[in-house]
PDB file of C-alpha atoms in Angstrom:
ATOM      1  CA  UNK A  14     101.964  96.464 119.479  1.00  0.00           C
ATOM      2  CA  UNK A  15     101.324  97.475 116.019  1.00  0.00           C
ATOM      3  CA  UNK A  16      96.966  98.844 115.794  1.00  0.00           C
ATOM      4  CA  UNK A  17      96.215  97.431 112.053  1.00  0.00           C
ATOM      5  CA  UNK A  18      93.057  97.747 110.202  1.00  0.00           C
ATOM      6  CA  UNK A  19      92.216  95.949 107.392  1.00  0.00           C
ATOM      7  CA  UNK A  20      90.959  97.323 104.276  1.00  0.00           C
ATOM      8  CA  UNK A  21      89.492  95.753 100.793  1.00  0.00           C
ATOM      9  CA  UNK A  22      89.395  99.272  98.678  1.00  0.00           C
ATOM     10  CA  UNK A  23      91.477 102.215  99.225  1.00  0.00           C
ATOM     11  CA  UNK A  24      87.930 104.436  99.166  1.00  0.00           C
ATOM     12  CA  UNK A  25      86.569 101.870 101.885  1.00  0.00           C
ATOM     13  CA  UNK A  26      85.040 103.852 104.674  1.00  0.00           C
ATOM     14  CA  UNK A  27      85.320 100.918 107.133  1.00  0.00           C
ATOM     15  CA  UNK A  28      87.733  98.594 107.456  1.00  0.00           C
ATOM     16  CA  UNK A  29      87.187  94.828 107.406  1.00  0.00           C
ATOM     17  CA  UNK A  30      88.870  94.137 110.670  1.00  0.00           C
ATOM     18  CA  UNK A  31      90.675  96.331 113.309  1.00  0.00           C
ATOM     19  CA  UNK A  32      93.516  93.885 115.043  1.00  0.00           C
ATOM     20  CA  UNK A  33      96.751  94.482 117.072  1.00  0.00           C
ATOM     21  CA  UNK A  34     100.304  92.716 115.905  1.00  0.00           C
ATOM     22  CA  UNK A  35     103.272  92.394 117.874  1.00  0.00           C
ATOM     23  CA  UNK A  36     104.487  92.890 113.882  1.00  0.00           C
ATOM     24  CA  UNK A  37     103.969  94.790 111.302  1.00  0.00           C
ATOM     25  CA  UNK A  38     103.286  93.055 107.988  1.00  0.00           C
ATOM     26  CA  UNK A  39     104.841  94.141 105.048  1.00  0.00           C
ATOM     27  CA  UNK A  40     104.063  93.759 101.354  1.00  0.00           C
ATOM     28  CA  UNK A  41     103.765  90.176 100.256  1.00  0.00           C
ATOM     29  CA  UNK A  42     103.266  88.839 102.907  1.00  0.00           C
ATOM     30  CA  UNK A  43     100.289  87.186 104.069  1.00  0.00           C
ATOM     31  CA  UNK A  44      97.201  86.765 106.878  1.00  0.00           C
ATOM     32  CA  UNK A  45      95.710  84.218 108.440  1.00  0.00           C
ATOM     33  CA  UNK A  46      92.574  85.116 110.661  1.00  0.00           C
ATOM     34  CA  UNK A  47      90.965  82.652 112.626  1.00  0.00           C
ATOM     35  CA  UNK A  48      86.867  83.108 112.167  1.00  0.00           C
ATOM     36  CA  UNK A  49      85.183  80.386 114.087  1.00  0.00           C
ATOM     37  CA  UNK A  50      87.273  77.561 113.726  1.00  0.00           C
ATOM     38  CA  UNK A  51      87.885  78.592 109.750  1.00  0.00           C
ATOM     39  CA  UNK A  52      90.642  80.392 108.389  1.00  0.00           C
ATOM     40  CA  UNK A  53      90.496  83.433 106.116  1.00  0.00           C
ATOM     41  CA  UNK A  54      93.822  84.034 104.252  1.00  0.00           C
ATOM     42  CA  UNK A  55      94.429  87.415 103.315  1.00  0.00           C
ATOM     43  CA  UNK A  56      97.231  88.793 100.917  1.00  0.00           C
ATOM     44  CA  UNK A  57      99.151  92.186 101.597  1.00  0.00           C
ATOM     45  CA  UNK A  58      99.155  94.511  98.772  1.00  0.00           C
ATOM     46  CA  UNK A  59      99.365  98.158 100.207  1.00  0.00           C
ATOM     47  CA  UNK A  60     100.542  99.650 103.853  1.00  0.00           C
ATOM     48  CA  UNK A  61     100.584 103.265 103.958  1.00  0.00           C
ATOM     49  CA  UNK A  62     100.291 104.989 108.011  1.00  0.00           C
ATOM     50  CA  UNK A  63      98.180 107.110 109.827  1.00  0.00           C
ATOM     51  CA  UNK A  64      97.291 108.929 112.997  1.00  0.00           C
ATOM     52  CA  UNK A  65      93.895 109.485 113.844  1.00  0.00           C
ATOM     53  CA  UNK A  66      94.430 112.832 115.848  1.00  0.00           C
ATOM     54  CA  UNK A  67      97.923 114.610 116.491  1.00  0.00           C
ATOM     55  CA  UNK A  68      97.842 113.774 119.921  1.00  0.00           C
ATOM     56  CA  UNK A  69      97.589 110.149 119.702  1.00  0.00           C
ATOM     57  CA  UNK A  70     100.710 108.595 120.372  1.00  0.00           C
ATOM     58  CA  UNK A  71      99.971 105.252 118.598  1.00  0.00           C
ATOM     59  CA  UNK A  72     100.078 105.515 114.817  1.00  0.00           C
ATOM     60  CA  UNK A  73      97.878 103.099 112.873  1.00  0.00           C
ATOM     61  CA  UNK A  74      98.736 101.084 109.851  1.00  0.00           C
ATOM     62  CA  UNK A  75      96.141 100.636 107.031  1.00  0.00           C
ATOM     63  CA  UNK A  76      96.687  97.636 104.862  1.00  0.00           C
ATOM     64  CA  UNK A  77      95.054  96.995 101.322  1.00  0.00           C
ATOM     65  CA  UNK A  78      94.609  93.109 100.908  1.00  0.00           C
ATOM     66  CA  UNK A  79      93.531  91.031  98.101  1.00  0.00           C
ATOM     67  CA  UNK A  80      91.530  87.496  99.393  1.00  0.00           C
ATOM     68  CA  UNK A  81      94.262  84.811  98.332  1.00  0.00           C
ATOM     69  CA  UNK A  82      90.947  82.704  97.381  1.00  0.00           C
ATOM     70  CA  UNK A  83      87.719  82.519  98.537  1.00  0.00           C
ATOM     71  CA  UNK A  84      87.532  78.745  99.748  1.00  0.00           C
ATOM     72  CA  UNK A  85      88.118  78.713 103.761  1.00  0.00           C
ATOM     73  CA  UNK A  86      89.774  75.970 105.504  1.00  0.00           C
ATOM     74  CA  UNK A  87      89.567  74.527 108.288  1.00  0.00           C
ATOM     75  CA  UNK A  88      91.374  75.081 111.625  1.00  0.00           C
ATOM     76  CA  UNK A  89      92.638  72.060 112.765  1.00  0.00           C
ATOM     77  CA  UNK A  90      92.175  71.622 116.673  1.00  0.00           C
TER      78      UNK A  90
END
């Protein structure tokens, strides 16, 4: 499982959200996150890598996203 956070601003000093993919996401692509029966849509702009300490195992991925527009939708049921 891939730990991702999610960024707005490369000087952020929190991220948005902290989730865990079976997949990484690349560049392009794009997330959906399910917030109370809405969906958020969230476009990939920037992935760059980290580790929080050297003896963490796990490396985390920090990705820069641009809102693909503000409206919401939805989520069916």
């Amino acid at each position: 499982m891939a730990l991702v956070e999610v960024i707005e601003d490369e000087d952020a000093t929190q991220p948005l959200f902290v989730a865990e993919f079976d997949f990484l996401p690349r560049v392009g692509e794009h997330l959906a996150r399910d917030t109370e029966g809405y969906f958020q849509y969230y476009n990939i702009i920037k992935i760059w890598h980290r580790r929080t300490r050297r003896t963490e195992p796990s490396e985390r991925a920090s990705l820069l996203h641009s809102t693909i527009n503000h409206a919401e939708f939805v989520h069916a049921a």
